[in-house]
Tab-separated table of C-alpha atoms in Angstrom:
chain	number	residue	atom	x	y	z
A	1	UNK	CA	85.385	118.245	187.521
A	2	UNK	CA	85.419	115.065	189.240
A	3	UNK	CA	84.461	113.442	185.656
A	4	UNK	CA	87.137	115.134	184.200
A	5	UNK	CA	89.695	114.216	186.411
A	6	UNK	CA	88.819	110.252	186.295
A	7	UNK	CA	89.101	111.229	183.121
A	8	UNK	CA	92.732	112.532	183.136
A	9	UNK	CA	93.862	109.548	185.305
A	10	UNK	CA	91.884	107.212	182.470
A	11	UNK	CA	93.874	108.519	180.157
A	12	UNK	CA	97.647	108.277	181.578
A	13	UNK	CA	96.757	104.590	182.656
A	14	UNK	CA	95.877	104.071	178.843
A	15	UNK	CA	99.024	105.458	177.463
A	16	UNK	CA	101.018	103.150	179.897
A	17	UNK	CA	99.608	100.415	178.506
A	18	UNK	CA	100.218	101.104	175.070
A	19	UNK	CA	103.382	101.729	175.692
A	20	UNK	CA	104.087	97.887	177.318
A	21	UNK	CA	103.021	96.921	173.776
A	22	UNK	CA	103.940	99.862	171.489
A	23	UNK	CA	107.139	101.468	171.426
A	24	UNK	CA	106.645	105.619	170.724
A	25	UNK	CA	104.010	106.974	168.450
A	26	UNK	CA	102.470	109.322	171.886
A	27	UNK	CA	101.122	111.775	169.462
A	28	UNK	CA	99.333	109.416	167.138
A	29	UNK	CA	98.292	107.626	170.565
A	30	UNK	CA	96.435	111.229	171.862
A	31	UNK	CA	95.220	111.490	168.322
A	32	UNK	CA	93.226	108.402	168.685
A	33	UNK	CA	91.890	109.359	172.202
A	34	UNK	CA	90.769	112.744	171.078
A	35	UNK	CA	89.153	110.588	167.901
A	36	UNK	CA	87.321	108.452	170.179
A	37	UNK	CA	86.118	110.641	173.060
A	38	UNK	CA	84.740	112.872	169.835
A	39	UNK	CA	82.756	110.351	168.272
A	40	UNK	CA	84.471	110.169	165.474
A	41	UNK	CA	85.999	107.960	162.957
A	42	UNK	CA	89.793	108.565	161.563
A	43	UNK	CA	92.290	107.835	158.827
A	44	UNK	CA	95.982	106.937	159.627
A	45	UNK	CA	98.485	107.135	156.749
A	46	UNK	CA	101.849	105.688	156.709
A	47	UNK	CA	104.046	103.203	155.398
A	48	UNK	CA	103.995	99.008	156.167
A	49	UNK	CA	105.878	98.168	158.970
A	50	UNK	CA	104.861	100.917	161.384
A	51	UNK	CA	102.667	99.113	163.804
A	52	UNK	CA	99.379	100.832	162.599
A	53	UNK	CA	97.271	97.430	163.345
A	54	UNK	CA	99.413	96.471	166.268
A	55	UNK	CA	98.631	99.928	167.645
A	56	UNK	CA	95.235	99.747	166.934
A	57	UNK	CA	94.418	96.059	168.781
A	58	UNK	CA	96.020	97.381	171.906
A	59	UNK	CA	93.808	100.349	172.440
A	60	UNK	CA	90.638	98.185	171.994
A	61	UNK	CA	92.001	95.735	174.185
A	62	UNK	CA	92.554	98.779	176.952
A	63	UNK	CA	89.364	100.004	176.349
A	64	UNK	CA	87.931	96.510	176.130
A	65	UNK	CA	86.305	97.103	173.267
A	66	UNK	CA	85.477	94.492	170.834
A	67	UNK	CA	87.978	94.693	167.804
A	68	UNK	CA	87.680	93.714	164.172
A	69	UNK	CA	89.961	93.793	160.895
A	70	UNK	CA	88.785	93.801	157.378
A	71	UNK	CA	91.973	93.710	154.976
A	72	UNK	CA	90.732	95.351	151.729
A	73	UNK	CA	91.383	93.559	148.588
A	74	UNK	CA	89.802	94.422	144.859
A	75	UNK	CA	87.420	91.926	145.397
A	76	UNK	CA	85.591	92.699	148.382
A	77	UNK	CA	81.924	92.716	148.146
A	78	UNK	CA	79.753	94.977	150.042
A	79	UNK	CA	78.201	92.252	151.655
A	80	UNK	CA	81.634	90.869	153.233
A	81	UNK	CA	81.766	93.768	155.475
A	82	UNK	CA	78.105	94.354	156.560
A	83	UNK	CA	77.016	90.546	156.515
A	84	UNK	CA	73.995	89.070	154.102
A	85	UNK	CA	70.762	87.359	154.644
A	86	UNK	CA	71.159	83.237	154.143
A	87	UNK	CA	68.551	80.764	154.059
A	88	UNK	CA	67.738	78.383	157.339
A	89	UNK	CA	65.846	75.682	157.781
A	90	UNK	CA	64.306	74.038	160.443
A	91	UNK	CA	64.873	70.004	160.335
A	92	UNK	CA	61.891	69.429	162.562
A	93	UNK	CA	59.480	71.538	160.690
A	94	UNK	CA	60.474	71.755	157.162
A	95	UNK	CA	60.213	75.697	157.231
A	96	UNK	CA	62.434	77.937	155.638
A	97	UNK	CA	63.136	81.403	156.566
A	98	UNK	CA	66.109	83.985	155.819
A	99	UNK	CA	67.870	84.673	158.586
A	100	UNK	CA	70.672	87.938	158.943
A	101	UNK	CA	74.253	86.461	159.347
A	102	UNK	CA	76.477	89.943	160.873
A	103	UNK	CA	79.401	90.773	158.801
A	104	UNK	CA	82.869	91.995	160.622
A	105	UNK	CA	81.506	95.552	160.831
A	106	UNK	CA	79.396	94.441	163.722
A	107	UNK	CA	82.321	95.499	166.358
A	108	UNK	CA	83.592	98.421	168.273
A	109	UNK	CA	86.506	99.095	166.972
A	110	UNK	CA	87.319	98.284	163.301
A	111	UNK	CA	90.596	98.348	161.285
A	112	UNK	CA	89.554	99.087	157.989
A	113	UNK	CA	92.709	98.109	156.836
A	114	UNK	CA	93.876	99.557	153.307
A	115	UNK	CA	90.159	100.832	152.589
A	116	UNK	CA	91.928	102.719	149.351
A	117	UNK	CA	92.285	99.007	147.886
A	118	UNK	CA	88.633	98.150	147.392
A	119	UNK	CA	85.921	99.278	145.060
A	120	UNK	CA	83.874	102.487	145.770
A	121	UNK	CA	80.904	100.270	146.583
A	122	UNK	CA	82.421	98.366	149.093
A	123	UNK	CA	83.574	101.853	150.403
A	124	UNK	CA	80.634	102.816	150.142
A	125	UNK	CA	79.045	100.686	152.446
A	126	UNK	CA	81.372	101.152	155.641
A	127	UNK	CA	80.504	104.472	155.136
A	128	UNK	CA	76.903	104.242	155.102
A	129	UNK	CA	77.811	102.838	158.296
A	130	UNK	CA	80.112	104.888	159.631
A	131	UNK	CA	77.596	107.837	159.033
A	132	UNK	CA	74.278	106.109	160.245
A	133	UNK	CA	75.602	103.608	162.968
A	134	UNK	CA	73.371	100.941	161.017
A	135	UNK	CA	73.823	98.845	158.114
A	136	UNK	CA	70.839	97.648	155.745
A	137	UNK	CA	70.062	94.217	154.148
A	138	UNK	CA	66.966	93.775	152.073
A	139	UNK	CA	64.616	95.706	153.413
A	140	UNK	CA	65.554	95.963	156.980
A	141	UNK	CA	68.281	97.987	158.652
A	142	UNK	CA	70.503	96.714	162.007
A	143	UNK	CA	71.810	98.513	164.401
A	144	UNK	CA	75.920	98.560	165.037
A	145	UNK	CA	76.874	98.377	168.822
A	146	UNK	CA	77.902	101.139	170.519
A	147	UNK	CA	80.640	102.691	170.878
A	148	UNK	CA	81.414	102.083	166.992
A	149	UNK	CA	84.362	103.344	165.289
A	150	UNK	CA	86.602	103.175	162.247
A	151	UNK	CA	90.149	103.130	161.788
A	152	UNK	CA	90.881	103.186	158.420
A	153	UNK	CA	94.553	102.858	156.851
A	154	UNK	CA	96.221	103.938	153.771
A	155	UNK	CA	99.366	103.108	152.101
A	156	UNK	CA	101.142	106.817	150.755
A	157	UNK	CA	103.682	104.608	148.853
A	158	UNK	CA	101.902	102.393	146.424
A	159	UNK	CA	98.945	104.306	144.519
A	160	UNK	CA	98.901	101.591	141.498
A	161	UNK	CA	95.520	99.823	141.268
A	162	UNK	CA	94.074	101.727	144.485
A	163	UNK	CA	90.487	103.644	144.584
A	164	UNK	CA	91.187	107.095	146.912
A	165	UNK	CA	88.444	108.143	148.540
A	166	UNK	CA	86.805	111.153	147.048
A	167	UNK	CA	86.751	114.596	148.711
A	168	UNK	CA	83.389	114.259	150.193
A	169	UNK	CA	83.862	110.969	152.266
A	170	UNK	CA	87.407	111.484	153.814
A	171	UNK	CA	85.339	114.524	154.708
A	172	UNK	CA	83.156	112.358	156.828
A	173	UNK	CA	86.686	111.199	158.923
A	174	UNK	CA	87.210	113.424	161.750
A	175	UNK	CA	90.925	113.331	161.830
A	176	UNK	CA	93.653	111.935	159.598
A	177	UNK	CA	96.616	110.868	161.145
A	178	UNK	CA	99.730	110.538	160.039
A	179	UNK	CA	101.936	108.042	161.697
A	180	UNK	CA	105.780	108.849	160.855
A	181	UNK	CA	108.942	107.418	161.454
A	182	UNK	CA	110.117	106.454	164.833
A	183	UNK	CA	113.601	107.831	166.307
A	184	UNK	CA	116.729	106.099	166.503
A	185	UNK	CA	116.349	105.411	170.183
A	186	UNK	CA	112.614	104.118	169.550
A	187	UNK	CA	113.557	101.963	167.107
A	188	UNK	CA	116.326	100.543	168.952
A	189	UNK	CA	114.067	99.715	171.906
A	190	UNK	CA	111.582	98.619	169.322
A	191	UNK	CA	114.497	95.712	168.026
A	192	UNK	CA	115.187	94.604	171.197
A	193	UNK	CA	111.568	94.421	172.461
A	194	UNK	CA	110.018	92.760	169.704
A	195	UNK	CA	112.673	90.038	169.130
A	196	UNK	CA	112.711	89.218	172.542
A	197	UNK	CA	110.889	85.855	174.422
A	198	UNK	CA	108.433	87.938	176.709
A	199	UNK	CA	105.575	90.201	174.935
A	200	UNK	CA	103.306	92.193	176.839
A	201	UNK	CA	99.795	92.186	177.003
A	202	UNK	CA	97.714	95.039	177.759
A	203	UNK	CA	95.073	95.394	180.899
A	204	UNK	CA	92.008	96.913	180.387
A	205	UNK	CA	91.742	100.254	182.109
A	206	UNK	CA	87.799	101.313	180.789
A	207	UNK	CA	84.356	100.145	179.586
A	208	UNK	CA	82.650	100.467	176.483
A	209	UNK	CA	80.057	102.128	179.005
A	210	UNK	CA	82.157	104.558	180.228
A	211	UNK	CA	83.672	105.248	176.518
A	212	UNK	CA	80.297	106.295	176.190
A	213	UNK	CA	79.622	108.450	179.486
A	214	UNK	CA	82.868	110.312	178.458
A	215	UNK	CA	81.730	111.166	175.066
A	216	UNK	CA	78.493	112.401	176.738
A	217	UNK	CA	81.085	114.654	179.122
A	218	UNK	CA	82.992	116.031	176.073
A	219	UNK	CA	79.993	117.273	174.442
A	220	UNK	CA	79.413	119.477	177.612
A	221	UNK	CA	82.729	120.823	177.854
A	222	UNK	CA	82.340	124.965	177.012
A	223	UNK	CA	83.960	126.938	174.437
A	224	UNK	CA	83.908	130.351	174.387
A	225	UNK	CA	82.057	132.755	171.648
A	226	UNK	CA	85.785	133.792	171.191
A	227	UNK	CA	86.825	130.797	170.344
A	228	UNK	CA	84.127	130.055	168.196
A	229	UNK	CA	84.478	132.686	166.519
A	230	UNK	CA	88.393	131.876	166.317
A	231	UNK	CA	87.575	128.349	164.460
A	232	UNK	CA	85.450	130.181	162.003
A	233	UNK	CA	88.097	132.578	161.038
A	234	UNK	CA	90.274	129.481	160.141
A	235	UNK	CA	87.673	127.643	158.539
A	236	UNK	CA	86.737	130.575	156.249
A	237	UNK	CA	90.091	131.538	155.561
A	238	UNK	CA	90.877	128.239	153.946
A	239	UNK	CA	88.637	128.756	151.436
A	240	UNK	CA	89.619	130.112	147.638
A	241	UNK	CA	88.133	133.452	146.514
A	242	UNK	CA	86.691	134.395	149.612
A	243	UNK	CA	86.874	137.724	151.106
A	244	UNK	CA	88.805	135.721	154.382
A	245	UNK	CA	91.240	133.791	152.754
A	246	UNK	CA	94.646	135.729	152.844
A	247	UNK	CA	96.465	135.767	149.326
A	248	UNK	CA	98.905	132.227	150.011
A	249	UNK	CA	95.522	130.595	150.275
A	250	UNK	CA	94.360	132.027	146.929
A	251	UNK	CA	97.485	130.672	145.381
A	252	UNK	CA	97.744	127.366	146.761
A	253	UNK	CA	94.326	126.288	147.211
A	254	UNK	CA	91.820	125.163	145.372
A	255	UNK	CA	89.231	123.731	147.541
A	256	UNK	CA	88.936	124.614	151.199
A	257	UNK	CA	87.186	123.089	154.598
A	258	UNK	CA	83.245	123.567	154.622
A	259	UNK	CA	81.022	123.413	158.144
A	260	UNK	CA	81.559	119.857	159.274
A	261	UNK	CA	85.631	121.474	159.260
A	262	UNK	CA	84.809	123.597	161.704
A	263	UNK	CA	82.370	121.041	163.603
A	264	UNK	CA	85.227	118.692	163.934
A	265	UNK	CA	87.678	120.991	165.028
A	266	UNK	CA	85.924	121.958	167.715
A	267	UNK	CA	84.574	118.721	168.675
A	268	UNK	CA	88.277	117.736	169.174
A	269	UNK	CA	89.199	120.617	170.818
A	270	UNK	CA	86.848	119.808	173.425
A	271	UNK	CA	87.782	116.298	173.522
A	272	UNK	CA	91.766	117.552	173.902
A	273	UNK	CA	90.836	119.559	176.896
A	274	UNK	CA	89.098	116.777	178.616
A	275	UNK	CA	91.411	114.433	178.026
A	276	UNK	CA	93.857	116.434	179.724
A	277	UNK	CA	91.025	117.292	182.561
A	278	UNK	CA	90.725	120.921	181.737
A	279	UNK	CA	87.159	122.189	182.046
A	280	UNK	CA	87.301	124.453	178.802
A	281	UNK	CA	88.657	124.854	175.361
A	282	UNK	CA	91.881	126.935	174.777
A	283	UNK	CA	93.332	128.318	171.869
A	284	UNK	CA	95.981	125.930	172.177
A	285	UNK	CA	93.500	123.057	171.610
A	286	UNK	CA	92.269	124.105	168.505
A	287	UNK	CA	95.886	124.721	167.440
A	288	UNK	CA	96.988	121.087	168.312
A	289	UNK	CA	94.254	119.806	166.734
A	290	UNK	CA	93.963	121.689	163.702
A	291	UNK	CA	96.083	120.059	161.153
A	292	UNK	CA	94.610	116.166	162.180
A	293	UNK	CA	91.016	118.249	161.335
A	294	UNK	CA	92.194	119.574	158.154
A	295	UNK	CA	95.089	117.995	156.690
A	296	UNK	CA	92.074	116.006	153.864
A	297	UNK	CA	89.647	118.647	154.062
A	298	UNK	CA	91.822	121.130	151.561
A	299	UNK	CA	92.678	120.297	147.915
A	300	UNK	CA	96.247	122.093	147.102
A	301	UNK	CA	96.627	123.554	143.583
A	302	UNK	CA	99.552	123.219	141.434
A	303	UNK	CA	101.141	126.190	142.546
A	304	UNK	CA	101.170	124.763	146.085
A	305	UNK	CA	102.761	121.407	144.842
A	306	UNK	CA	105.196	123.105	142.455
A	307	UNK	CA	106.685	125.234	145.354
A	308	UNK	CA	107.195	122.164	148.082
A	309	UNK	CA	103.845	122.921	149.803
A	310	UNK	CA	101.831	120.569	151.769
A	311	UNK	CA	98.761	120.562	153.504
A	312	UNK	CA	100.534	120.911	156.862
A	313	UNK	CA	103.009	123.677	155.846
A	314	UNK	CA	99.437	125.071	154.740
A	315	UNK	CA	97.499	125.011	158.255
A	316	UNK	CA	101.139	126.412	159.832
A	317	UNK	CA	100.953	129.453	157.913
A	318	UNK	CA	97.628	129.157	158.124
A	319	UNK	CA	97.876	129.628	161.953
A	320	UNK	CA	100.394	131.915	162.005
A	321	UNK	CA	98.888	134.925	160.133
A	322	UNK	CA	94.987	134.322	161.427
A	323	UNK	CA	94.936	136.892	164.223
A	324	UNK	CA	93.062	136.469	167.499
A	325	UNK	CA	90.318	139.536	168.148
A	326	UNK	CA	90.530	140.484	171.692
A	327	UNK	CA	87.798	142.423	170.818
A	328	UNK	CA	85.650	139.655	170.054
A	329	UNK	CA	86.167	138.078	173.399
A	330	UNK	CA	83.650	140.489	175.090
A	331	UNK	CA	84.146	142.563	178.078
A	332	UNK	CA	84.129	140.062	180.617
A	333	UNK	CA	87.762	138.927	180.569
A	334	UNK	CA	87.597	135.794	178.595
A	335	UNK	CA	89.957	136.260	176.379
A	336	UNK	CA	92.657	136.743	179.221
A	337	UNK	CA	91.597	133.890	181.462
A	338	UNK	CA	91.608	131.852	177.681
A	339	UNK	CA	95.233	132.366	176.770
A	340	UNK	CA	96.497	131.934	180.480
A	341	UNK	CA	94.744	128.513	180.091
C-alpha cells in the first residue's frame, strides 16, 4: 500500500510537469503511464502538428530516462537503428579488430517516429528488439538498457508510399493511442504559451530504477477470477464465427483479438489501478483500457466500414452488450466489493 501510494503521488507530480510543457492531451498522458508501468511498447496515431514528439521528450525527461528519435525515411537500413560492427585499429600495435558501434535504439525511451515510412526490414528489426530487449550483429547479440520502450507514430492522413505494419506486429504494441484534437480553450492557451519568450522545462520526478520497481509492483497487483473471466468474455466475443461473438461482431468483423489481447488488457488494467493507488483491478479498469488494448487487434469487414463503423464504436457496443456473471464471482462477495471499487 505504501508502494502504491508513492506511486499515486509519482504520478500527479508527473502530470504537472507535463502540463508546464504540454498543453491538454491528460488522457493520452495516462495512456502512456499505464504503457510504461505495463512493460509495454505503444503506437500513437494522429495528425502533424499535435505535439506527439514534444509530448514524448517531456515524459522521458520526468522520468529521467534517456530519450532517442529515429525519423523513418524509405531508406533506412536496419543497421541505422540497431548500430553495425566497424573496423578499429590500434596505431601502436598494428592490430585490427571489429568493434560494435550502438545504433539510436540503445536508449530508454525511443520515438520511432513515422515507423509506417520505412521498409519491413528495418521494421523488422526494432521489433526484434522490442520483443527480445536485445539486438544482434554478426554473430553476437547486445543487450538494450532497461527500462526500454517504444513509441512509435503514424500519420492517418498520408498513406501514399507508406509500409503499415501487418496484423501480427501492431499485435506486439500494447496500446495504440490516438491523440485527437485539442479544444478551443487548449488551443488558445497552447498559442499564447508557445509563442511566448519563457518555455518551461520539466523536473525529473523518478528513476529509471524505480520505473522498474513499479513495474515489478504492477505485476503483483490482484485481479479477481471474476474479472478474469470478464476479459475473456470480451476477448472471445471479438472473434468471427465463434460461439461468443454476438451477431454485430459476425457482421462487422473479420478478424478478432487472440491471447496476447487479453494479456494486455489485463496487464493495463493492473497498471490503471496502481497508477491511481488502488490495490486491485475493477471492472472499470478494464473498461478504460479496453479500446487502447484493442483498437489494432480487430480487422473490420466491409460491412462495418460501409455502415460508419470503427473499431471504437466496435469495443463500445462491444462493452455494452457483454454481461457481467455475478455468478461467476463466487460466493465470497467479490463481485460486490468489485463494482463498489
Amino acid at each position: 500500500m505504501a508502494a502504491l501510494e508513492k506511486l499515486k503521488a509519482a504520478q500527479e507530480r508527473i502530470r504537472e510537469q507535463i502540463r508546464t510543457v504540454v498543453v491538454g492531451q491528460d488522457d493520452v498522458v495516462e495512456q502512456l503511464l499505464v504503457s510504461i508501468l505495463a512493460g509495454g511498447h505503444c503506437i500513437l496515431e494522429g495528425v502533424p502538428g499535435l505535439a506527439k514528439t514534444l509530448l514524448v521528450s517531456t515524459l522521458a525527461k520526468s522520468l529521467s530516462l534517456d530519450f532517442g528519435r529515429i525519423q523513418f525515411t524509405p531508406d533506412l537500413m536496419p543497421a541505422d537503428i540497431t548500430g553495425t560492427d566497424v573496423i578499429y585499429e590500434d596505431r601502436q600495435t598494428g592490430t585490427r579488430e571489429f568493434r560494435f558501434i550502438e545504433g539510436p535504439i540503445f536508449t530508454n525511451l525511443l520515438l520511432a517516429d513515422e515507423i509506417n515510412r520505412t521498409p519491413p526490414k528495418t521494421q523488422a528489426a526494432l521489433l526484434q528488439g522490442m520483443q527480445e530487449k536485445n539486438i544482434s550483429a554478426g554473430t553476437k547479440h547486445y543487450q538494450l538498457p532497461r527500462p526500454f520502450f517504444v513509441l512509435a507514430t503514424q500519420n492517418p492522413i498520408e498513406q501514399e508510399g507508406t509500409y503499415p505494419l501487418p496484423e501480427a506486429q501492431l499485435d506486439r504494441f500494447l496500446m495504440k493511442i490516438i491523440v485527437q484534437y485539442p479544444t478551443r480553450d487548449e488551443e488558445r492557451q497552447i498559442y499564447k504559451t508557445v509563442t511566448g519568450e519563457e518555455q518551461s522545462e520539466p523536473e525529473a520526478t523518478l528513476t529509471g530504477e524505480e520505473v522498474l520497481e513499479l513495474q515489478h509492483l504492477v505485476r503483483r497487483v490482484p485481479i479477481s477470477d471474476f474479472l478474469v473471466d470478464y476479459t475473456m468474455d470480451l476477448i472471445r466475443a471479438t472473434r468471427r464465427d465463434s460461439e461468443d461473438a454476438p451477431e454485430f461482431i459476425n457482421r462487422w468483423v473479420l478478424w478478432g483479438a487472440g491471447p496476447r489481447g487479453g494479456q494486455s488488457l489485463i496487464l493495463a488494467a493492473k497498471a490503471r489501478a496502481a497508477l491511481y493507488g488502488r490495490p486491485e483491478v475493477s471492472v472499470e479498469d478494464l473498461q478504460a483500457v479496453a479500446k487502447a488494448v484493442l483498437r489494432h487487434r480487430i480487422v473490420l469487414s466491409y460491412n462495418a466500414e460501409s455502415e460508419g463503423q470503427t473499431p471504437d464504436t466496435v469495443i463500445e457496443k462491444l462493452i455494452a452488450e457483454t454481461p457481467l456473471h455475478q455468478s461467476t464471482a463466487g460466493k465470497d462477495g467479490q463481485f460486490e466489493h468489485i463494482l463498489k471499487s
